[in-house]
Short mmCIF file of C-alpha atoms in Angstrom, two decimals:
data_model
loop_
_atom_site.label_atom_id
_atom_site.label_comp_id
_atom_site.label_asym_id
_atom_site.label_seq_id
_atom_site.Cartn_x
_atom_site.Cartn_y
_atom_site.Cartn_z
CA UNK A 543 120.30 167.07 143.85
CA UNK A 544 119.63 166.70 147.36
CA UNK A 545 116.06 166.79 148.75
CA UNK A 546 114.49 170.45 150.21
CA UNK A 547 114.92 170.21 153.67
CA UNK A 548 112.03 173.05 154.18
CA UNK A 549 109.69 172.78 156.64
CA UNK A 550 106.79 175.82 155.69
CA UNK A 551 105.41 176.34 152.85
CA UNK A 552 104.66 180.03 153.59
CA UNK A 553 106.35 182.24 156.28
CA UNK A 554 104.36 184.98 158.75
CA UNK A 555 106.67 187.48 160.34
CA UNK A 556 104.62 188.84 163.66
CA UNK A 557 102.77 186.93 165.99
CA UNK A 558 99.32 189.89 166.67
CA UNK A 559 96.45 189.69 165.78
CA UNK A 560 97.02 190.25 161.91
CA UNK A 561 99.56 187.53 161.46
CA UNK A 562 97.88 184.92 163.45
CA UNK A 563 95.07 185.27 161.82
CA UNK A 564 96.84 185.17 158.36
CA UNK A 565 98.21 181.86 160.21
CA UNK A 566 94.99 180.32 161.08
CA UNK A 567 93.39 181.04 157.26
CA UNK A 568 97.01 179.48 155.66
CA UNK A 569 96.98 175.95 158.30
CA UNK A 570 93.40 175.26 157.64
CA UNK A 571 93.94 175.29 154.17
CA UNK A 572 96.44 172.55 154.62
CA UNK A 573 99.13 175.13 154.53
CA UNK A 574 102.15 174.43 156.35
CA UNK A 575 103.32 177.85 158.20
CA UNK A 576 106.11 178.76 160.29
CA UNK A 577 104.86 181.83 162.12
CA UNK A 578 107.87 184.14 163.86
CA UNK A 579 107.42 185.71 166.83
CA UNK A 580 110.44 188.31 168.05
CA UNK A 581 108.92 189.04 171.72
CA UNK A 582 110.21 185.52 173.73
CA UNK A 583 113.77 185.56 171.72
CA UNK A 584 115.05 188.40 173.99
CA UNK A 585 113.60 191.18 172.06
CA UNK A 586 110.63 193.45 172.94
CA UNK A 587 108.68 196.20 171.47
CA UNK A 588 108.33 199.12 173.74
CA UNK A 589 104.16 199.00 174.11
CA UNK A 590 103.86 195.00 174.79
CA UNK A 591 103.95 193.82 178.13
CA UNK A 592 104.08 190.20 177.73
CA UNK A 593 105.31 187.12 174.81
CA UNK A 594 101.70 186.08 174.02
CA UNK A 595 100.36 186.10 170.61
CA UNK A 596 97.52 188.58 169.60
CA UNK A 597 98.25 190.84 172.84
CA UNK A 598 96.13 193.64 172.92
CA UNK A 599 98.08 196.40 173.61
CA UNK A 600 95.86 199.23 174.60
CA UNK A 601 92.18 198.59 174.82
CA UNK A 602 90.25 195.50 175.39
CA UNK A 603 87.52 196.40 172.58
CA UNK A 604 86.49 195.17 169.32
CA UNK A 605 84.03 198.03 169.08
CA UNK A 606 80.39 197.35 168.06
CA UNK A 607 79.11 193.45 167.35
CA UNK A 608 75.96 195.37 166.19
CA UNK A 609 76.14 193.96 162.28
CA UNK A 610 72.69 195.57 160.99
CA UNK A 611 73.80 199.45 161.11
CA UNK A 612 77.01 199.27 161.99
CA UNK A 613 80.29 198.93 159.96
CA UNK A 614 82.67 197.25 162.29
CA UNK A 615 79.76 194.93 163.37
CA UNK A 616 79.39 194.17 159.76
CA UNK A 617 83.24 193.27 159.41
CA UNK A 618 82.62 191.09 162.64
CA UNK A 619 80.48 189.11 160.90
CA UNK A 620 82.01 188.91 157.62
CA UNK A 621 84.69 187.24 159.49
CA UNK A 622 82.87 184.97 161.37
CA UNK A 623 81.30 183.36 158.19
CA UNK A 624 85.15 182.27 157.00
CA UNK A 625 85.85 180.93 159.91
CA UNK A 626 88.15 183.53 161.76
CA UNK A 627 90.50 182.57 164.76
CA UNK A 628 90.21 185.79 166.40
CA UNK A 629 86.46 186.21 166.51
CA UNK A 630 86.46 182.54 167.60
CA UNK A 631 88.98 183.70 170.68
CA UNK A 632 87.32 187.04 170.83
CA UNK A 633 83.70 184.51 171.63
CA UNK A 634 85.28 182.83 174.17
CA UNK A 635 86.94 185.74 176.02
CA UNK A 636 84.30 187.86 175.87
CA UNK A 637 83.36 189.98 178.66
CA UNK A 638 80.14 192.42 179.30
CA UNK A 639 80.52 195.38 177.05
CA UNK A 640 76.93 196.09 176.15
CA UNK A 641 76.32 196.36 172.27
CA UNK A 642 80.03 196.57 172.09
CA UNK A 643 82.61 193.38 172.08
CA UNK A 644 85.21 193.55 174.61
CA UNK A 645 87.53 190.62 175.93
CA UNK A 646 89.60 189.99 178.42
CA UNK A 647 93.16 190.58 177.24
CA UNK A 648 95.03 187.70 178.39
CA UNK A 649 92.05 184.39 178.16
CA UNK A 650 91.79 186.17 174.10
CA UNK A 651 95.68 185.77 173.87
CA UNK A 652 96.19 182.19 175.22
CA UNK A 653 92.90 181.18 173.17
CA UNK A 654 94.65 182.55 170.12
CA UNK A 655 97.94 180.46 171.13
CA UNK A 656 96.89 177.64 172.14
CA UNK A 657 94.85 177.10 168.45
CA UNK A 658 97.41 178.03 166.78
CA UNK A 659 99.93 175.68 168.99
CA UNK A 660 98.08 173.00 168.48
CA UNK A 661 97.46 173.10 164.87
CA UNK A 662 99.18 170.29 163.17
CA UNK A 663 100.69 173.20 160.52
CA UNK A 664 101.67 175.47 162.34
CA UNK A 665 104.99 176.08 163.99
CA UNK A 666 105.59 179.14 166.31
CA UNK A 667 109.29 180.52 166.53
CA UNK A 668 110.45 182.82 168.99
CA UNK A 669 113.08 184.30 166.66
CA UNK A 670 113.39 188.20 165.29
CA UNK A 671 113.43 188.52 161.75
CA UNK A 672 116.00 191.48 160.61
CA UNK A 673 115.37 191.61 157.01
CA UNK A 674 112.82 190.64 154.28
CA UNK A 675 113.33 187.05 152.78
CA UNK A 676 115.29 187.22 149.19
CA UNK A 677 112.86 184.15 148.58
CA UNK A 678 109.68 182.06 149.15
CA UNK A 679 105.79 182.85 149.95
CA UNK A 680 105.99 185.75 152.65
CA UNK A 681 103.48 187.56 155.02
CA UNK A 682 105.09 190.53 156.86
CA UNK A 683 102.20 191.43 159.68
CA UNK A 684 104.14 193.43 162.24
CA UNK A 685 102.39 196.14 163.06
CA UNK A 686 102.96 199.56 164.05
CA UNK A 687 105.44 198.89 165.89
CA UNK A 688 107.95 197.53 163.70
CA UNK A 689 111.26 196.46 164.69
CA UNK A 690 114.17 199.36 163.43
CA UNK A 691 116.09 196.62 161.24
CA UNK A 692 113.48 194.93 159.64
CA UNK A 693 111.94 198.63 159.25
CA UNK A 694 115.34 199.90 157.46
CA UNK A 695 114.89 196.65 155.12
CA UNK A 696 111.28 197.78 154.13
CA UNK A 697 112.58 200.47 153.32
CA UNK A 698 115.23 199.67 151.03
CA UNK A 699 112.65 197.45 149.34
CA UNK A 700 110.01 200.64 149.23
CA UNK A 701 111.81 203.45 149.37
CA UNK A 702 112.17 206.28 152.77
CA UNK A 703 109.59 208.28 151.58
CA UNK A 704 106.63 205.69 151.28
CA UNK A 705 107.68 204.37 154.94
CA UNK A 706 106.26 206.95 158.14
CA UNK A 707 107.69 206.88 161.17
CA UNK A 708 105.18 209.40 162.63
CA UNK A 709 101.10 209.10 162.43
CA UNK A 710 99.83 212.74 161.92
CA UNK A 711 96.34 212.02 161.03
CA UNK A 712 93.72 214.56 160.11
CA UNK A 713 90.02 214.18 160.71
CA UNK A 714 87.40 212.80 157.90
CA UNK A 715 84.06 214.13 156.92
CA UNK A 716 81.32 212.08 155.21
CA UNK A 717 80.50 214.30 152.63
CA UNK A 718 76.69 213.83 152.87
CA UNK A 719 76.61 215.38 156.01
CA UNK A 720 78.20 218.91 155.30
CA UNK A 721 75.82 221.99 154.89
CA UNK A 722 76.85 223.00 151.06
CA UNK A 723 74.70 225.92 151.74
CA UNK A 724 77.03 227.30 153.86
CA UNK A 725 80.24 226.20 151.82
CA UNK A 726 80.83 226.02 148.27
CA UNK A 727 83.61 223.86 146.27
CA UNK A 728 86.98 226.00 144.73
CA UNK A 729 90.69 225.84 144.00
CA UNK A 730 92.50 228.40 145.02
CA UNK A 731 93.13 230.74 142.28
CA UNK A 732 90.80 228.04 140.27
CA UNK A 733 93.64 225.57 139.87
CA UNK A 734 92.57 222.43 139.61
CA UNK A 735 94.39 219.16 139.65
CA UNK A 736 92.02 217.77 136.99
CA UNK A 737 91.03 219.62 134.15
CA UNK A 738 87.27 218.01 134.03
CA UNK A 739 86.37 219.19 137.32
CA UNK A 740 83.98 221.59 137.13
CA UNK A 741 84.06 222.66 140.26
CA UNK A 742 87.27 222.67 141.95
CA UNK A 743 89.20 220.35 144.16
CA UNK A 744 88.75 221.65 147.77
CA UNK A 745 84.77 222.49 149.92
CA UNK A 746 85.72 225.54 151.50
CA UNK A 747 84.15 226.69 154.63
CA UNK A 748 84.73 230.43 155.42
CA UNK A 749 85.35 232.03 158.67
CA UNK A 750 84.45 235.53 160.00
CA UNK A 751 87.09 237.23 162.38
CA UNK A 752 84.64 236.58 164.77
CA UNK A 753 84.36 232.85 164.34
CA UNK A 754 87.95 232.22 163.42
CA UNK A 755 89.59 234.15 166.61
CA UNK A 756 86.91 231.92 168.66
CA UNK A 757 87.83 228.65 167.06
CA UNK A 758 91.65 229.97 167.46
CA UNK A 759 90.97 230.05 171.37
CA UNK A 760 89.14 226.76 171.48
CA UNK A 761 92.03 224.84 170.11
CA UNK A 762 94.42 226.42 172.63
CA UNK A 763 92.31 225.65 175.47
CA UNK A 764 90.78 222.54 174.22
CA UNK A 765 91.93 219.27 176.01
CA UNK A 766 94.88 217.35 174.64
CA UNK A 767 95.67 213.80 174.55
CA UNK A 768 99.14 212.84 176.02
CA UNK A 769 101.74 210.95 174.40
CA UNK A 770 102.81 207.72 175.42
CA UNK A 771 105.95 207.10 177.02
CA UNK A 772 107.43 205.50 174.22
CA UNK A 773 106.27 207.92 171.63
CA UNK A 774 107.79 211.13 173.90
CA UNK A 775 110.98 210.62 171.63
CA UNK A 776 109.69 210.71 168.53
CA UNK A 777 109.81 213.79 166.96
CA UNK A 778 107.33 215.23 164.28
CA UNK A 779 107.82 216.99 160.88
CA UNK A 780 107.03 220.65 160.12
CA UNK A 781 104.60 219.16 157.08
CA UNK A 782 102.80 217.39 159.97
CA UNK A 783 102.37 219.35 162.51
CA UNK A 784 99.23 219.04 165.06
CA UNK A 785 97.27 222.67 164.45
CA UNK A 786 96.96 223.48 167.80
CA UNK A 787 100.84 223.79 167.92
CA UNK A 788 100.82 226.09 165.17
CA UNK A 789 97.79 227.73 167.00
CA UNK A 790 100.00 228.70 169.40
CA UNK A 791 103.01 230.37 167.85
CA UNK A 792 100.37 233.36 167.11
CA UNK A 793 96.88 234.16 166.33
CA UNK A 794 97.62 234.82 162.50
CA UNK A 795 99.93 231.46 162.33
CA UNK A 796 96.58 229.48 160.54
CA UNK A 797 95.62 232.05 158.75
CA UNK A 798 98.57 232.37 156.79
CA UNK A 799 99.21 228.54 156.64
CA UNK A 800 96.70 225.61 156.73
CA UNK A 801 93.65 228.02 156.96
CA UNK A 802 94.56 231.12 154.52
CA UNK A 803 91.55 232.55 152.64
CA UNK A 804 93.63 233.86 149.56
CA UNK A 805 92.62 233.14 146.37
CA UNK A 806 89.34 231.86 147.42
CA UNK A 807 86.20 233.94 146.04
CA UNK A 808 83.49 233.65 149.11
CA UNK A 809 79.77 233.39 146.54
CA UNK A 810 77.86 233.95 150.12
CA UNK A 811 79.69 237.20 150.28
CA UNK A 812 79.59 239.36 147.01
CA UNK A 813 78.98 242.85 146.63
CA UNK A 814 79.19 245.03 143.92
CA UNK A 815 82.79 245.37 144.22
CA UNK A 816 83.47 241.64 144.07
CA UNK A 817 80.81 239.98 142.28
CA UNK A 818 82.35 236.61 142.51
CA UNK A 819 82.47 236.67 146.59
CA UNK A 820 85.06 237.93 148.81
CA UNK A 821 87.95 236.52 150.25
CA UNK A 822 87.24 234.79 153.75
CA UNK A 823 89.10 236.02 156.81
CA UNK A 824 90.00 232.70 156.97
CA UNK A 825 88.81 229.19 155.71
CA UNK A 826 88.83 225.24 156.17
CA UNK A 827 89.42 223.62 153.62
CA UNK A 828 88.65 220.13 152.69
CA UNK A 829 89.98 217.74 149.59
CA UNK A 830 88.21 214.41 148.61
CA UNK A 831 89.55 211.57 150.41
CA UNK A 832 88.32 208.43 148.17
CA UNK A 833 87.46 207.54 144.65
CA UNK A 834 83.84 207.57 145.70
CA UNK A 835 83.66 211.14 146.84
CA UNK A 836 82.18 210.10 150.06
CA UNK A 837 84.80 210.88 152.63
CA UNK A 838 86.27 214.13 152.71
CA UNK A 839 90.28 215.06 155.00
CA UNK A 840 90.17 218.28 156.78
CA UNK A 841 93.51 219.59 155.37
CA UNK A 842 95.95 220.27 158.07
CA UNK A 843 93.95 219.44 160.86
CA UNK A 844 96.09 216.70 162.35
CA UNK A 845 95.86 217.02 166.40
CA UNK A 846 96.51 216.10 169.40
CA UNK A 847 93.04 217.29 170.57
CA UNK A 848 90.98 214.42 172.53
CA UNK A 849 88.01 213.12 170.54
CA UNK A 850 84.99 214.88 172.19
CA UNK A 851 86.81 218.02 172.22
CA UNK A 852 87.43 217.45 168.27
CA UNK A 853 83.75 216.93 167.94
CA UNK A 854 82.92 219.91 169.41
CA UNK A 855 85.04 222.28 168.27
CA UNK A 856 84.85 221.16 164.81
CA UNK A 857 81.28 221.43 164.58
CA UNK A 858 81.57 225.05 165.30
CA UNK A 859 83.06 225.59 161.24
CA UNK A 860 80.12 226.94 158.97
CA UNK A 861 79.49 224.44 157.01
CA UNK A 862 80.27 221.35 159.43
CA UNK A 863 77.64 222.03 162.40
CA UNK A 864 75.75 218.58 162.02
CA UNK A 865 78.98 217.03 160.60
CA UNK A 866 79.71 213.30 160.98
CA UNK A 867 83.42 212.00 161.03
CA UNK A 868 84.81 208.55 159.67
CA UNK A 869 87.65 209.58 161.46
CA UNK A 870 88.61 211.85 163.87
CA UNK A 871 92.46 213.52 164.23
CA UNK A 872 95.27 211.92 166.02
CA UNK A 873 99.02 211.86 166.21
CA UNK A 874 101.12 208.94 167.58
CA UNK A 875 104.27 206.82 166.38
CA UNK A 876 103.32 204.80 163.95
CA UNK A 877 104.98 202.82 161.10
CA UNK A 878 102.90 202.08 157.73
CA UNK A 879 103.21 201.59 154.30
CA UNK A 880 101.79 204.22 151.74
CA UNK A 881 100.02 200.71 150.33
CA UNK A 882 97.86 202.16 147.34
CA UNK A 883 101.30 202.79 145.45
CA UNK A 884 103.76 200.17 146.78
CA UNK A 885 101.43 197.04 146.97
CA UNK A 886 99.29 195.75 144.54
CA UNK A 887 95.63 194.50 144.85
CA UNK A 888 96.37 191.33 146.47
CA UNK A 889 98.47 192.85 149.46
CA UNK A 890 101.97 191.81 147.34
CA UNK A 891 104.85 194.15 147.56
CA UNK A 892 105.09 195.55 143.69
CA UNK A 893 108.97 195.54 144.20
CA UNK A 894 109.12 191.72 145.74
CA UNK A 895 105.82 190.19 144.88
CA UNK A 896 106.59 186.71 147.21
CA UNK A 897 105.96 189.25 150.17
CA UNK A 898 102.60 190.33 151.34
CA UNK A 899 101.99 192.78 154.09
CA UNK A 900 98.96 192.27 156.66
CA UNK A 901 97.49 194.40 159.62
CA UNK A 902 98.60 197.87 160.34
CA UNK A 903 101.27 197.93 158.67
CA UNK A 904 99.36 197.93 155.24
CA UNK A 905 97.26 201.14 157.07
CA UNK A 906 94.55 199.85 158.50
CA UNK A 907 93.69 201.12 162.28
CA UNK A 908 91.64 198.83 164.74
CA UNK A 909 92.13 195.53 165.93
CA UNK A 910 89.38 194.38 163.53
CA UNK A 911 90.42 195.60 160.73
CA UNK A 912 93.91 194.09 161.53
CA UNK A 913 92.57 191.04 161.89
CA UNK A 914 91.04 191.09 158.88
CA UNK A 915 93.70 192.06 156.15
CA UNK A 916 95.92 189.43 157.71
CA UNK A 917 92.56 186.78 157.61
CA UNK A 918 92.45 188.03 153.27
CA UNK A 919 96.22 187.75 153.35
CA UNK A 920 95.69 184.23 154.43
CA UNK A 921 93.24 183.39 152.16
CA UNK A 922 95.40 184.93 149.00
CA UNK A 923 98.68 183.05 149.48
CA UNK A 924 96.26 179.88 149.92
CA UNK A 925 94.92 180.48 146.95
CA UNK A 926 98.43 180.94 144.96
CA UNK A 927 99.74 178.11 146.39
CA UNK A 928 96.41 176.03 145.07
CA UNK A 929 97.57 177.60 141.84
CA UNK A 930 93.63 179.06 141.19
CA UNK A 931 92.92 182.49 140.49
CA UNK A 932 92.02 184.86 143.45
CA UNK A 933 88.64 185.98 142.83
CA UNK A 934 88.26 189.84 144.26
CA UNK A 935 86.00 190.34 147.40
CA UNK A 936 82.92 191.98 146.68
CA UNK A 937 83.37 195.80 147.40
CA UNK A 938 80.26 196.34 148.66
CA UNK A 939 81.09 194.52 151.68
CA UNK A 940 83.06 195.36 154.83
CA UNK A 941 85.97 193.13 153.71
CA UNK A 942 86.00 194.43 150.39
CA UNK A 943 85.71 198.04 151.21
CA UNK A 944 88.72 198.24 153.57
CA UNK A 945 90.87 196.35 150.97
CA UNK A 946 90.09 198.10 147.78
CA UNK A 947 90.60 201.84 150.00
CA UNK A 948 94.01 200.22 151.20
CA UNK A 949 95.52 199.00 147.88
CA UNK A 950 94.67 201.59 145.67
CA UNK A 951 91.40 203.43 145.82
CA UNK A 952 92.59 205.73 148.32
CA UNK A 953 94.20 208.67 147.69
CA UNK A 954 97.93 207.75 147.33
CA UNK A 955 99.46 211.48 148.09
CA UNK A 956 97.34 211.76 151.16
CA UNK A 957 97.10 208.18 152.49
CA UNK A 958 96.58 207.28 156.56
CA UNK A 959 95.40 204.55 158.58
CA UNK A 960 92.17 204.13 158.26
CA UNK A 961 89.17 202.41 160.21
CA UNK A 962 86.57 200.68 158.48
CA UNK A 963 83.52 202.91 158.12
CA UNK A 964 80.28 202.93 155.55
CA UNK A 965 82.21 205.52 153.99
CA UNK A 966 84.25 203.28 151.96
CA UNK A 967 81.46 201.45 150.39
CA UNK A 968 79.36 202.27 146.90
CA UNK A 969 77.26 204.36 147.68
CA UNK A 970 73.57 203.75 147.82
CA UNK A 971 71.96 206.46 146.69
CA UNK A 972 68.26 205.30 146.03
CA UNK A 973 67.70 204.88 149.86
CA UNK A 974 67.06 207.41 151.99
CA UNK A 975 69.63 208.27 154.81
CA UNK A 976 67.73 206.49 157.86
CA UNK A 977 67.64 203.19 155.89
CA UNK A 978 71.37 203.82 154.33
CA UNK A 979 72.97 201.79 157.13
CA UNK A 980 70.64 198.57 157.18
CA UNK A 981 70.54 198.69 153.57
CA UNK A 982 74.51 198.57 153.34
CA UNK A 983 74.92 196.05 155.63
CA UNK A 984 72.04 193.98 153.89
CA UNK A 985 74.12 194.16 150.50
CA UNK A 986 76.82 193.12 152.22
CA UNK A 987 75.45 190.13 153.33
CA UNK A 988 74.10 188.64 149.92
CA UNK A 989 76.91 189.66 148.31
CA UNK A 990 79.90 187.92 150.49
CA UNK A 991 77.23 185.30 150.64
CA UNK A 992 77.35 184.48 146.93
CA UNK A 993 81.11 185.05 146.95
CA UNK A 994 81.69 182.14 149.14
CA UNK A 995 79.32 180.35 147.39
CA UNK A 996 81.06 180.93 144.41
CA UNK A 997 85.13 180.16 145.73
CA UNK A 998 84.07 177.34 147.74
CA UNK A 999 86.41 175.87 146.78
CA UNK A 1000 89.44 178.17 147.40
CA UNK A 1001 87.60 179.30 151.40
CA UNK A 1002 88.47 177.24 154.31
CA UNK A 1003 86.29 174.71 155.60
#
């Protein structure tokens, strides 16, 4: 039999941020990695500008380094203490940003290529990869931009319809900071989708004609993002379309589609003639985004609207005046898997488990947060190859939290991208609100503390 002529032990397909930090965690475990790279072979993506690994594309920010109360400050850290690449770049590039950690683009993007370059394990290949290997330890990290071909092969592998094309995202409430007195929970007609809930599936917050035909006008004069040259093209689905579009085809258009008050008995608004409430003139309508009931989608409220206009106008609904968003609306090409059902807890494809997925792709948003899946990715497949059992991240911790809501603890039917926010953590209810954030971040700590501790072994020096 003649001798393997193989020269990787494990395979990365995309060279950002995601994939060469999946390539950093693999080489210094001793893993030999051949990490390919499409921009350089004569093929381009249409949002990059140059060949150089872990280009940012649009801004220059990592967000907030503040790990004590905030979330992506806590991830910062998490990945500091295993040793990441691009926090190690990110350190060297950085730039004055205030609280905040912002680089300059292109010293981050040679930092991140010349480590990698010079790692004795890794070899970079400028070479686009058209289809998903029949065979051997995989990493697929290539973003939301991925090429068509190697897009059709996912595909194929997942099926069209757990694939999008087309990011229609609708904003996300923490739950603790709507005012139930205004609002009450209901299905419409009382159908529920599970038979224990007492309540109902949706928190409902009506609308007057008053307050609905001045919430009408502020999303048709309410400032609009603009799409990107390269997303111009790409059209969007009727099932996703941004409300202020519908807002315009008429003044009824919501009411009779993602804001209807039918079937919907109003308790704030009873009378002797309806003892259970009346029907709103109109209602938002909101469905529980997470296992934990602590993050709740505005249903249908994808937009094109720019944040602070969002913000604004959003906290004119009854019910969401002091409201507090994980997320705010957005809609923009995109390509991501619907991860809770095609990829199990370990990022492996369900249909082809030699393949993991990293970064965006898996539906996570943020450079961060790309950075991190592929950095877990990294540590997984190092772990299989030592043949030792991957012990779960803690979920209490930033790490944790973003990978359980990716691969299964979000809502599979309703799944976007998705920052990482304190939203996604257990919740802690025996401290008070003004403490929560210290507290969470304090838990986090300890626990990824004693995790490492614990998989010493199996954690990169």
């Amino acid at each position: 039999m003649l001798a393997s002529t193989r020269t990787h032990d494990v395979h990365i397909i995309g060279g950002g941020l995601a994939g060469s930090e999946a390539a950093w965690q693999l080489a210094q475990a001793g893993v030999r990695v051949r990490l390919s790279e499409m921009r350089g072979s004569g093929s381009m993506t249409p949002a990059h500008q140059t060949d150089g690994l872990a280009e940012l594309v649009c801004s220059n920010s990592f967000r907030s380094d503040d790990d004590t109360k905030n979330a992506v400050g806590l991830l910062h850290h998490e990945m500091r203490e295993l040793g990441s690449l691009i926090m190690q770049a990110g350190h060297t590039a950085r730039v004055p940003a205030g609280s905040a950690m912002a680089v300059d683009r292109d010293v981050f993007s040679a930092e991140v290529e010349k480590a990698l370059r010079q790692h004795p394990n890794v070899t970079i290949v400028r070479e686009r990869v058209d289809a998903l290997p029949e065979a051997g330890l995989t990493i697929v990290a290539t973003g939301p931009l991925t090429a068509e071909s190697l897009a059709a092969s996912i595909v194929k592998a997942t099926g069209a319809e757990r694939l999008a094309f087309f990011d229609a995202i609708a904003p996300i409430v923490y739950r603790d900071s709507i005012d139930m007195s205004k609002c009450w929970i209901q299905s419409r007609w009382n159908k529920r989708t599970d038979a224990s809930n007492e309540g109902g599936d949706y928190i409902n917050c009506p609308m007057t004609k008053e307050q609905y035909l001045a919430f009408h006008r502020g999303l048709i004069e309410g400032e609009k993002g603009e799409f990107k040259a390269w997303e111009k093209d790409t059209p969007y689905f009727d099932g996703c379309m941004p409300i202020e579009v519908m807002a315009e085809r008429g003044v009824d258009t919501l009411r009779f589609g993602p804001m209807k008050g039918v079937g919907l008995d109003n308790p704030y608004d009873t009378s002797p003639e309806f003892p259970q409430g009346r029907w709103p003139y109109a209602v938002v309508q909101l469905r529980q985004d997470n296992k934990l009931g602590t993050l709740w989608n505005m249903v249908g409220f994808q937009t094109k609207l720019k944040y602070a206009a969002q913000v604004e106008l959003f906290r004119t609904i009854p019910g969401l005046e002091n409201a507090e968003f994980a997320r705010l609306g957005g809609l923009h090409r995109n390509t991501f898997l619907n991860s809770p059902e095609v990829l199990d807890r370990q990022l492996r494809l369900r249909a082809a488990p030699h393949i993991r997925f990293a970064g965006q792709v898996t539906g996570c948003e943020g450079y961060v947060e790309s950075a991190a899946i592929g950095l877990v990715a990294g540590l997984m497949t190092a772990c299989e190859l030592a043949g030792q059992s991957w012990q779960p991240l803690p979920a209490t911790t930033a790490l944790g939290a973003l990978l359980s809501h990716i691969t299964g603890d979000a809502a599979a039917d309703t799944f976007q991208p998705m920052n990482v926010n304190f939203g996604l953590f257990p919740p802690l209810h025996e401290v008070g609100k003004k403490q929560r954030k210290e507290a969470y971040t304090e838990r986090a700590k300890a626990d990824l503390a004693r995790w490492i501790r614990e998989t010493r072994s199996k954690v990169p020096a």
